[in-house]
PDB file of C-alpha atoms in Angstrom:
ATOM      1  CA  MET A 119      10.972 -21.472  74.040  1.00 76.00           C
ATOM      2  CA  VAL A 120       9.069 -18.361  74.052  1.00 87.00           C
ATOM      3  CA  SER A 121      11.942 -15.359  74.168  1.00 94.00           C
ATOM      4  CA  LYS A 122      11.784 -12.811  77.289  1.00 97.00           C
ATOM      5  CA  ILE A 123      12.385  -9.340  76.446  1.00 98.00           C
ATOM      6  CA  VAL A 124      12.756  -6.391  78.340  1.00 98.00           C
ATOM      7  CA  VAL A 125      12.084  -2.795  77.000  1.00 98.00           C
ATOM      8  CA  LEU A 126      14.066  -0.591  78.935  1.00 98.00           C
ATOM      9  CA  ASP A 127      12.037   2.315  80.398  1.00 97.00           C
ATOM     10  CA  TYR A 128      14.437   5.061  80.996  1.00 96.00           C
ATOM     11  CA  GLY A 129      12.064   8.276  79.957  1.00 92.00           C
ATOM     12  CA  SER A 130      12.579   8.093  76.447  1.00 86.00           C
ATOM     13  CA  GLY A 131      11.129   6.228  73.591  1.00 77.00           C
ATOM     14  CA  ASN A 132       7.894   4.673  72.012  1.00 79.00           C
ATOM     15  CA  LEU A 133       7.375   2.065  74.496  1.00 93.00           C
ATOM     16  CA  ARG A 134       4.269   0.409  74.109  1.00 93.00           C
ATOM     17  CA  SER A 135       4.407   0.393  70.455  1.00 95.00           C
ATOM     18  CA  ALA A 136       7.773  -1.607  70.774  1.00 96.00           C
ATOM     19  CA  GLU A 137       6.228  -3.858  73.428  1.00 97.00           C
ATOM     20  CA  ARG A 138       3.040  -4.341  70.918  1.00 97.00           C
ATOM     21  CA  ALA A 139       5.253  -5.362  67.992  1.00 97.00           C
ATOM     22  CA  LEU A 140       7.624  -7.445  70.150  1.00 98.00           C
ATOM     23  CA  ALA A 141       4.506  -9.202  71.402  1.00 97.00           C
ATOM     24  CA  ARG A 142       3.115  -9.297  67.590  1.00 96.00           C
ATOM     25  CA  VAL A 143       6.031 -11.610  66.846  1.00 97.00           C
ATOM     26  CA  GLY A 144       5.880 -14.097  69.796  1.00 96.00           C
ATOM     27  CA  ALA A 145       8.090 -12.515  72.169  1.00 97.00           C
ATOM     28  CA  GLU A 146       7.034 -12.267  76.070  1.00 97.00           C
ATOM     29  CA  VAL A 147       7.673  -8.733  76.751  1.00 98.00           C
ATOM     30  CA  THR A 148       8.157  -6.669  80.049  1.00 98.00           C
ATOM     31  CA  VAL A 149       8.475  -2.749  79.873  1.00 97.00           C
ATOM     32  CA  THR A 150      10.733  -1.793  82.968  1.00 97.00           C
ATOM     33  CA  ALA A 151      13.792   0.193  84.554  1.00 97.00           C
ATOM     34  CA  ASP A 152      14.401  -2.771  86.907  1.00 98.00           C
ATOM     35  CA  PHE A 153      18.311  -3.664  86.742  1.00 98.00           C
ATOM     36  CA  ASP A 154      18.098  -7.226  87.472  1.00 98.00           C
ATOM     37  CA  GLU A 155      15.356  -7.713  85.173  1.00 98.00           C
ATOM     38  CA  ALA A 156      17.079  -5.834  81.946  1.00 98.00           C
ATOM     39  CA  LEU A 157      20.091  -7.865  83.121  1.00 98.00           C
ATOM     40  CA  GLU A 158      18.729 -11.403  82.775  1.00 97.00           C
ATOM     41  CA  ALA A 159      16.059 -10.987  79.824  1.00 98.00           C
ATOM     42  CA  ASP A 160      16.743 -12.922  77.005  1.00 98.00           C
ATOM     43  CA  GLY A 161      17.030  -9.554  74.863  1.00 98.00           C
ATOM     44  CA  LEU A 162      17.245  -6.191  75.699  1.00 98.00           C
ATOM     45  CA  VAL A 163      15.580  -3.320  73.618  1.00 98.00           C
ATOM     46  CA  VAL A 164      16.903   0.210  74.099  1.00 98.00           C
ATOM     47  CA  PRO A 165      14.365   2.374  72.538  1.00 96.00           C
ATOM     48  CA  GLY A 166      14.884   6.331  72.422  1.00 93.00           C
ATOM     49  CA  VAL A 167      13.309   9.587  71.050  1.00 91.00           C
ATOM     50  CA  GLY A 168      14.534  13.028  71.033  1.00 91.00           C
ATOM     51  CA  ALA A 169      17.635  14.661  72.121  1.00 94.00           C
ATOM     52  CA  PHE A 170      20.985  12.853  72.693  1.00 96.00           C
ATOM     53  CA  GLU A 171      21.801  14.457  75.715  1.00 96.00           C
ATOM     54  CA  ALA A 172      18.187  14.028  77.550  1.00 95.00           C
ATOM     55  CA  CYS A 173      18.220  10.137  76.369  1.00 96.00           C
ATOM     56  CA  MET A 174      21.991   9.816  78.038  1.00 97.00           C
ATOM     57  CA  THR A 175      20.744  11.610  81.332  1.00 97.00           C
ATOM     58  CA  GLY A 176      17.556   9.273  81.503  1.00 97.00           C
ATOM     59  CA  LEU A 177      19.663   6.306  80.745  1.00 97.00           C
ATOM     60  CA  ARG A 178      22.069   7.040  83.278  1.00 97.00           C
ATOM     61  CA  GLY A 179      19.285   7.778  85.731  1.00 97.00           C
ATOM     62  CA  VAL A 180      18.498   3.973  85.459  1.00 97.00           C
ATOM     63  CA  ARG A 181      22.213   2.781  85.194  1.00 98.00           C
ATOM     64  CA  GLY A 182      21.224   1.843  81.617  1.00 98.00           C
ATOM     65  CA  GLU A 183      25.036   2.074  80.211  1.00 98.00           C
ATOM     66  CA  GLN A 184      26.040  -0.450  82.930  1.00 98.00           C
ATOM     67  CA  ILE A 185      22.830  -2.583  82.089  1.00 98.00           C
ATOM     68  CA  ILE A 186      24.163  -2.561  78.255  1.00 98.00           C
ATOM     69  CA  GLY A 187      27.771  -3.092  79.007  1.00 97.00           C
ATOM     70  CA  ARG A 188      27.337  -6.105  81.142  1.00 98.00           C
ATOM     71  CA  ARG A 189      25.088  -7.759  79.058  1.00 98.00           C
ATOM     72  CA  LEU A 190      27.584  -7.428  75.979  1.00 96.00           C
ATOM     73  CA  ALA A 191      30.506  -8.268  78.176  1.00 96.00           C
ATOM     74  CA  GLY A 192      28.539 -12.086  78.691  1.00 96.00           C
ATOM     75  CA  GLY A 193      27.346 -11.902  74.976  1.00 95.00           C
ATOM     76  CA  ARG A 194      23.797 -11.167  75.863  1.00 97.00           C
ATOM     77  CA  PRO A 195      21.737  -9.704  73.083  1.00 98.00           C
ATOM     78  CA  VAL A 196      20.655  -5.804  73.115  1.00 98.00           C
ATOM     79  CA  LEU A 197      18.785  -4.042  70.225  1.00 98.00           C
ATOM     80  CA  GLY A 198      18.868  -0.406  70.204  1.00 98.00           C
ATOM     81  CA  ILE A 199      16.129   1.662  68.436  1.00 98.00           C
ATOM     82  CA  CYS A 200      16.441   5.382  66.981  1.00 97.00           C
ATOM     83  CA  VAL A 201      18.473   7.649  69.798  1.00 97.00           C
ATOM     84  CA  GLY A 202      18.787   4.125  71.373  1.00 97.00           C
ATOM     85  CA  MET A 203      21.007   3.122  68.359  1.00 98.00           C
ATOM     86  CA  GLN A 204      22.579   6.795  68.717  1.00 98.00           C
ATOM     87  CA  ILE A 205      23.670   6.536  72.238  1.00 98.00           C
ATOM     88  CA  LEU A 206      25.559   3.441  71.543  1.00 98.00           C
ATOM     89  CA  PHE A 207      28.166   5.652  69.721  1.00 98.00           C
ATOM     90  CA  ALA A 208      30.947   7.405  71.468  1.00 98.00           C
ATOM     91  CA  ARG A 209      29.422  10.999  71.276  1.00 98.00           C
ATOM     92  CA  GLY A 210      26.442  12.926  70.175  1.00 98.00           C
ATOM     93  CA  VAL A 211      26.967  16.704  68.654  1.00 97.00           C
ATOM     94  CA  GLU A 212      23.627  18.872  68.652  1.00 93.00           C
ATOM     95  CA  HIS A 213      23.506  22.628  68.797  1.00 88.00           C
ATOM     96  CA  GLY A 214      27.159  23.125  69.319  1.00 89.00           C
ATOM     97  CA  VAL A 215      27.051  20.657  72.615  1.00 91.00           C
ATOM     98  CA  GLU A 216      29.129  17.532  72.665  1.00 97.00           C
ATOM     99  CA  THR A 217      27.785  14.776  74.796  1.00 98.00           C
ATOM    100  CA  GLU A 218      29.434  11.527  75.643  1.00 98.00           C
ATOM    101  CA  GLY A 219      27.588   8.416  74.490  1.00 98.00           C
ATOM    102  CA  CYS A 220      27.660   4.592  75.859  1.00 98.00           C
ATOM    103  CA  GLY A 221      30.707   3.984  73.481  1.00 97.00           C
ATOM    104  CA  GLU A 222      30.215   0.598  72.608  1.00 96.00           C
ATOM    105  CA  TRP A 223      31.069   1.915  68.906  1.00 96.00           C
ATOM    106  CA  PRO A 224      33.559   4.699  67.733  1.00 96.00           C
ATOM    107  CA  GLY A 225      31.825   7.591  65.979  1.00 97.00           C
ATOM    108  CA  THR A 226      29.768  10.554  66.266  1.00 98.00           C
ATOM    109  CA  VAL A 227      26.216  11.388  65.836  1.00 98.00           C
ATOM    110  CA  GLU A 228      25.967  14.742  64.230  1.00 98.00           C
ATOM    111  CA  ARG A 229      23.060  16.765  62.085  1.00 97.00           C
ATOM    112  CA  LEU A 230      22.405  15.355  58.633  1.00 97.00           C
ATOM    113  CA  GLU A 231      23.138  17.459  55.649  1.00 96.00           C
ATOM    114  CA  ALA A 232      19.605  17.750  53.906  1.00 96.00           C
ATOM    115  CA  PRO A 233      17.339  20.304  52.419  1.00 95.00           C
ATOM    116  CA  VAL A 234      14.482  19.217  54.485  1.00 96.00           C
ATOM    117  CA  LEU A 235      14.877  18.195  58.145  1.00 97.00           C
ATOM    118  CA  PRO A 236      13.787  15.953  60.231  1.00 97.00           C
ATOM    119  CA  HIS A 237      13.967  13.015  57.734  1.00 98.00           C
ATOM    120  CA  MET A 238      10.652  11.788  58.313  1.00 97.00           C
ATOM    121  CA  GLY A 239       8.800   9.052  56.453  1.00 97.00           C
ATOM    122  CA  TRP A 240       9.522   5.661  54.608  1.00 98.00           C
ATOM    123  CA  ASN A 241      13.037   5.191  53.189  1.00 98.00           C
ATOM    124  CA  THR A 242      14.824   1.958  51.589  1.00 98.00           C
ATOM    125  CA  VAL A 243      17.711   0.499  53.249  1.00 98.00           C
ATOM    126  CA  LYS A 244      20.780  -0.641  51.607  1.00 98.00           C
ATOM    127  CA  ALA A 245      21.988  -4.143  53.447  1.00 98.00           C
ATOM    128  CA  PRO A 246      24.778  -5.952  52.528  1.00 97.00           C
ATOM    129  CA  GLN A 247      25.208  -9.919  51.966  1.00 94.00           C
ATOM    130  CA  GLY A 248      25.128 -11.583  55.493  1.00 93.00           C
ATOM    131  CA  SER A 249      22.953  -9.558  57.313  1.00 98.00           C
ATOM    132  CA  VAL A 250      21.028 -11.644  59.419  1.00 98.00           C
ATOM    133  CA  LEU A 251      18.227  -8.722  60.712  1.00 98.00           C
ATOM    134  CA  PHE A 252      17.295  -7.916  56.847  1.00 98.00           C
ATOM    135  CA  ALA A 253      17.298 -11.772  55.887  1.00 98.00           C
ATOM    136  CA  GLY A 254      14.147 -12.494  53.655  1.00 98.00           C
ATOM    137  CA  LEU A 255      13.115  -8.644  53.280  1.00 98.00           C
ATOM    138  CA  ASP A 256      13.556  -7.179  49.707  1.00 97.00           C
ATOM    139  CA  ALA A 257      15.801  -4.323  48.975  1.00 96.00           C
ATOM    140  CA  ALA A 258      12.540  -2.317  47.951  1.00 98.00           C
ATOM    141  CA  ASP A 259      10.923  -2.833  51.523  1.00 98.00           C
ATOM    142  CA  ARG A 260      10.668   0.622  53.317  1.00 98.00           C
ATOM    143  CA  PHE A 261      11.152   1.376  57.092  1.00 98.00           C
ATOM    144  CA  TYR A 262       9.723   4.205  59.025  1.00 98.00           C
ATOM    145  CA  PHE A 263      12.654   6.870  60.022  1.00 98.00           C
ATOM    146  CA  VAL A 264      11.881  10.239  62.030  1.00 97.00           C
ATOM    147  CA  HIS A 265      15.387  11.897  62.788  1.00 97.00           C
ATOM    148  CA  SER A 266      17.567  14.854  62.240  1.00 97.00           C
ATOM    149  CA  TYR A 267      20.807  13.508  63.525  1.00 98.00           C
ATOM    150  CA  GLY A 268      22.622  10.198  62.386  1.00 98.00           C
ATOM    151  CA  VAL A 269      26.006   8.672  61.874  1.00 98.00           C
ATOM    152  CA  ARG A 270      27.397   9.582  58.874  1.00 98.00           C
ATOM    153  CA  GLU A 271      30.608   7.577  59.209  1.00 96.00           C
ATOM    154  CA  TRP A 272      31.324   4.152  60.421  1.00 96.00           C
ATOM    155  CA  GLU A 273      34.640   4.443  62.345  1.00 93.00           C
ATOM    156  CA  LEU A 274      35.096   0.640  63.840  1.00 90.00           C
ATOM    157  CA  ARG A 275      37.797  -1.213  61.591  1.00 81.00           C
ATOM    158  CA  PRO A 276      38.105  -4.835  62.270  1.00 74.00           C
ATOM    159  CA  GLY A 277      40.958  -5.956  64.275  1.00 70.00           C
ATOM    160  CA  ASP A 278      42.627  -9.388  64.995  1.00 57.00           C
ATOM    161  CA  GLY A 279      40.053 -11.740  66.178  1.00 61.00           C
ATOM    162  CA  PHE A 280      37.408  -9.832  65.537  1.00 70.00           C
ATOM    163  CA  ALA A 281      34.839 -10.322  62.850  1.00 78.00           C
ATOM    164  CA  GLU A 282      33.690  -7.083  61.005  1.00 87.00           C
ATOM    165  CA  PRO A 283      30.072  -5.474  61.880  1.00 94.00           C
ATOM    166  CA  VAL A 284      27.438  -5.871  59.111  1.00 96.00           C
ATOM    167  CA  VAL A 285      26.488  -2.101  58.453  1.00 97.00           C
ATOM    168  CA  SER A 286      23.444  -1.033  56.480  1.00 98.00           C
ATOM    169  CA  TRP A 287      22.888   2.353  55.157  1.00 98.00           C
ATOM    170  CA  ALA A 288      19.962   4.616  53.996  1.00 98.00           C
ATOM    171  CA  GLU A 289      20.399   8.223  52.486  1.00 98.00           C
ATOM    172  CA  HIS A 290      18.687  11.433  52.989  1.00 98.00           C
ATOM    173  CA  GLY A 291      20.762  14.359  51.676  1.00 97.00           C
ATOM    174  CA  VAL A 292      24.058  12.385  52.539  1.00 97.00           C
ATOM    175  CA  PRO A 293      24.426   8.540  53.381  1.00 98.00           C
ATOM    176  CA  PHE A 294      24.111   7.490  57.112  1.00 98.00           C
ATOM    177  CA  VAL A 295      24.132   4.500  58.935  1.00 98.00           C
ATOM    178  CA  ALA A 296      20.665   2.808  58.990  1.00 98.00           C
ATOM    179  CA  ALA A 297      21.581  -0.507  61.045  1.00 98.00           C
ATOM    180  CA  VAL A 298      24.355  -2.341  62.538  1.00 98.00           C
ATOM    181  CA  GLU A 299      24.864  -6.068  63.320  1.00 97.00           C
ATOM    182  CA  ASN A 300      28.039  -6.617  65.417  1.00 96.00           C
ATOM    183  CA  GLY A 301      27.641  -9.886  67.521  1.00 94.00           C
ATOM    184  CA  PRO A 302      25.236  -9.514  70.305  1.00 96.00           C
ATOM    185  CA  LEU A 303      24.868  -5.535  69.849  1.00 97.00           C
ATOM    186  CA  MET A 304      22.455  -4.882  67.065  1.00 98.00           C
ATOM    187  CA  ALA A 305      20.629  -1.497  66.224  1.00 98.00           C
ATOM    188  CA  THR A 306      18.507   0.323  63.892  1.00 98.00           C
ATOM    189  CA  GLN A 307      18.364   4.097  63.085  1.00 98.00           C
ATOM    190  CA  PHE A 308      14.705   3.420  61.895  1.00 98.00           C
ATOM    191  CA  HIS A 309      11.449   2.220  63.879  1.00 98.00           C
ATOM    192  CA  PRO A 310      10.951  -1.275  63.173  1.00 98.00           C
ATOM    193  CA  GLU A 311       7.949  -1.103  65.563  1.00 97.00           C
ATOM    194  CA  LYS A 312       6.455   1.388  63.329  1.00 97.00           C
ATOM    195  CA  SER A 313       7.583  -0.181  59.837  1.00 98.00           C
ATOM    196  CA  GLY A 314       4.418  -2.506  59.296  1.00 97.00           C
ATOM    197  CA  ASP A 315       5.353  -5.835  58.070  1.00 98.00           C
ATOM    198  CA  ALA A 316       8.873  -5.323  56.885  1.00 98.00           C
ATOM    199  CA  GLY A 317       9.492  -4.121  60.605  1.00 98.00           C
ATOM    200  CA  ALA A 318       7.655  -6.918  61.916  1.00 98.00           C
ATOM    201  CA  ALA A 319       9.778  -9.532  59.892  1.00 98.00           C
ATOM    202  CA  LEU A 320      12.921  -7.818  61.290  1.00 98.00           C
ATOM    203  CA  LEU A 321      12.056  -7.841  64.967  1.00 98.00           C
ATOM    204  CA  ALA A 322      11.211 -11.733  64.346  1.00 98.00           C
ATOM    205  CA  ASN A 323      14.885 -11.926  62.814  1.00 98.00           C
ATOM    206  CA  TRP A 324      16.155 -10.422  65.634  1.00 98.00           C
ATOM    207  CA  LEU A 325      14.411 -12.919  68.109  1.00 97.00           C
ATOM    208  CA  GLY A 326      15.772 -15.538  65.810  1.00 97.00           C
ATOM    209  CA  THR A 327      19.255 -14.807  66.832  1.00 96.00           C
ATOM    210  CA  LEU A 328      18.198 -15.121  70.641  1.00 95.00           C
ATOM    211  CA  GLU A 329      17.412 -19.052  70.156  1.00 75.00           C
TER     212      GLU A 329
END
């Protein structure tokens, strides 16, 4: 069966490059802001570029936070990319302005401490054993990043009956969260759609979780 994927169009993100990358690995892809289509798809991809506050404004404009919440309540897969990952956290702080995020995970998106920002280019990712997204990939594989902000501390602790999420890390000046795998909710700070063969393999791994 071919997985039907919706790339959520809320005015922010590399929509067409995400669409092409997913189609490359065998998905049937629709780019839309339609509430019902996004709710009913086999998988939902939430892209995002630019400022946290602007992305949250656009997301709320299409009821995206409701779509994400309803899908997750039903165990339906969601993949966040770049700022589309950041907005899944509780809050973002940019230039002293705090913006409320979707709150699916606790934690704060804040400016990285590094001699050069933005962090732009190729970097490796340290994925722990048990990662599904990075299965079959090599530790030397590089992924494409473009960001000045990130999550520097993972705050969610496992509770009774809940499996601990798989958290992968990268470093630019300081360590930051590069990817999260938390049941039906997964996300990457880097752009898999711009990461060549390694990114394609990761997207294929994600599609494999939908079957």
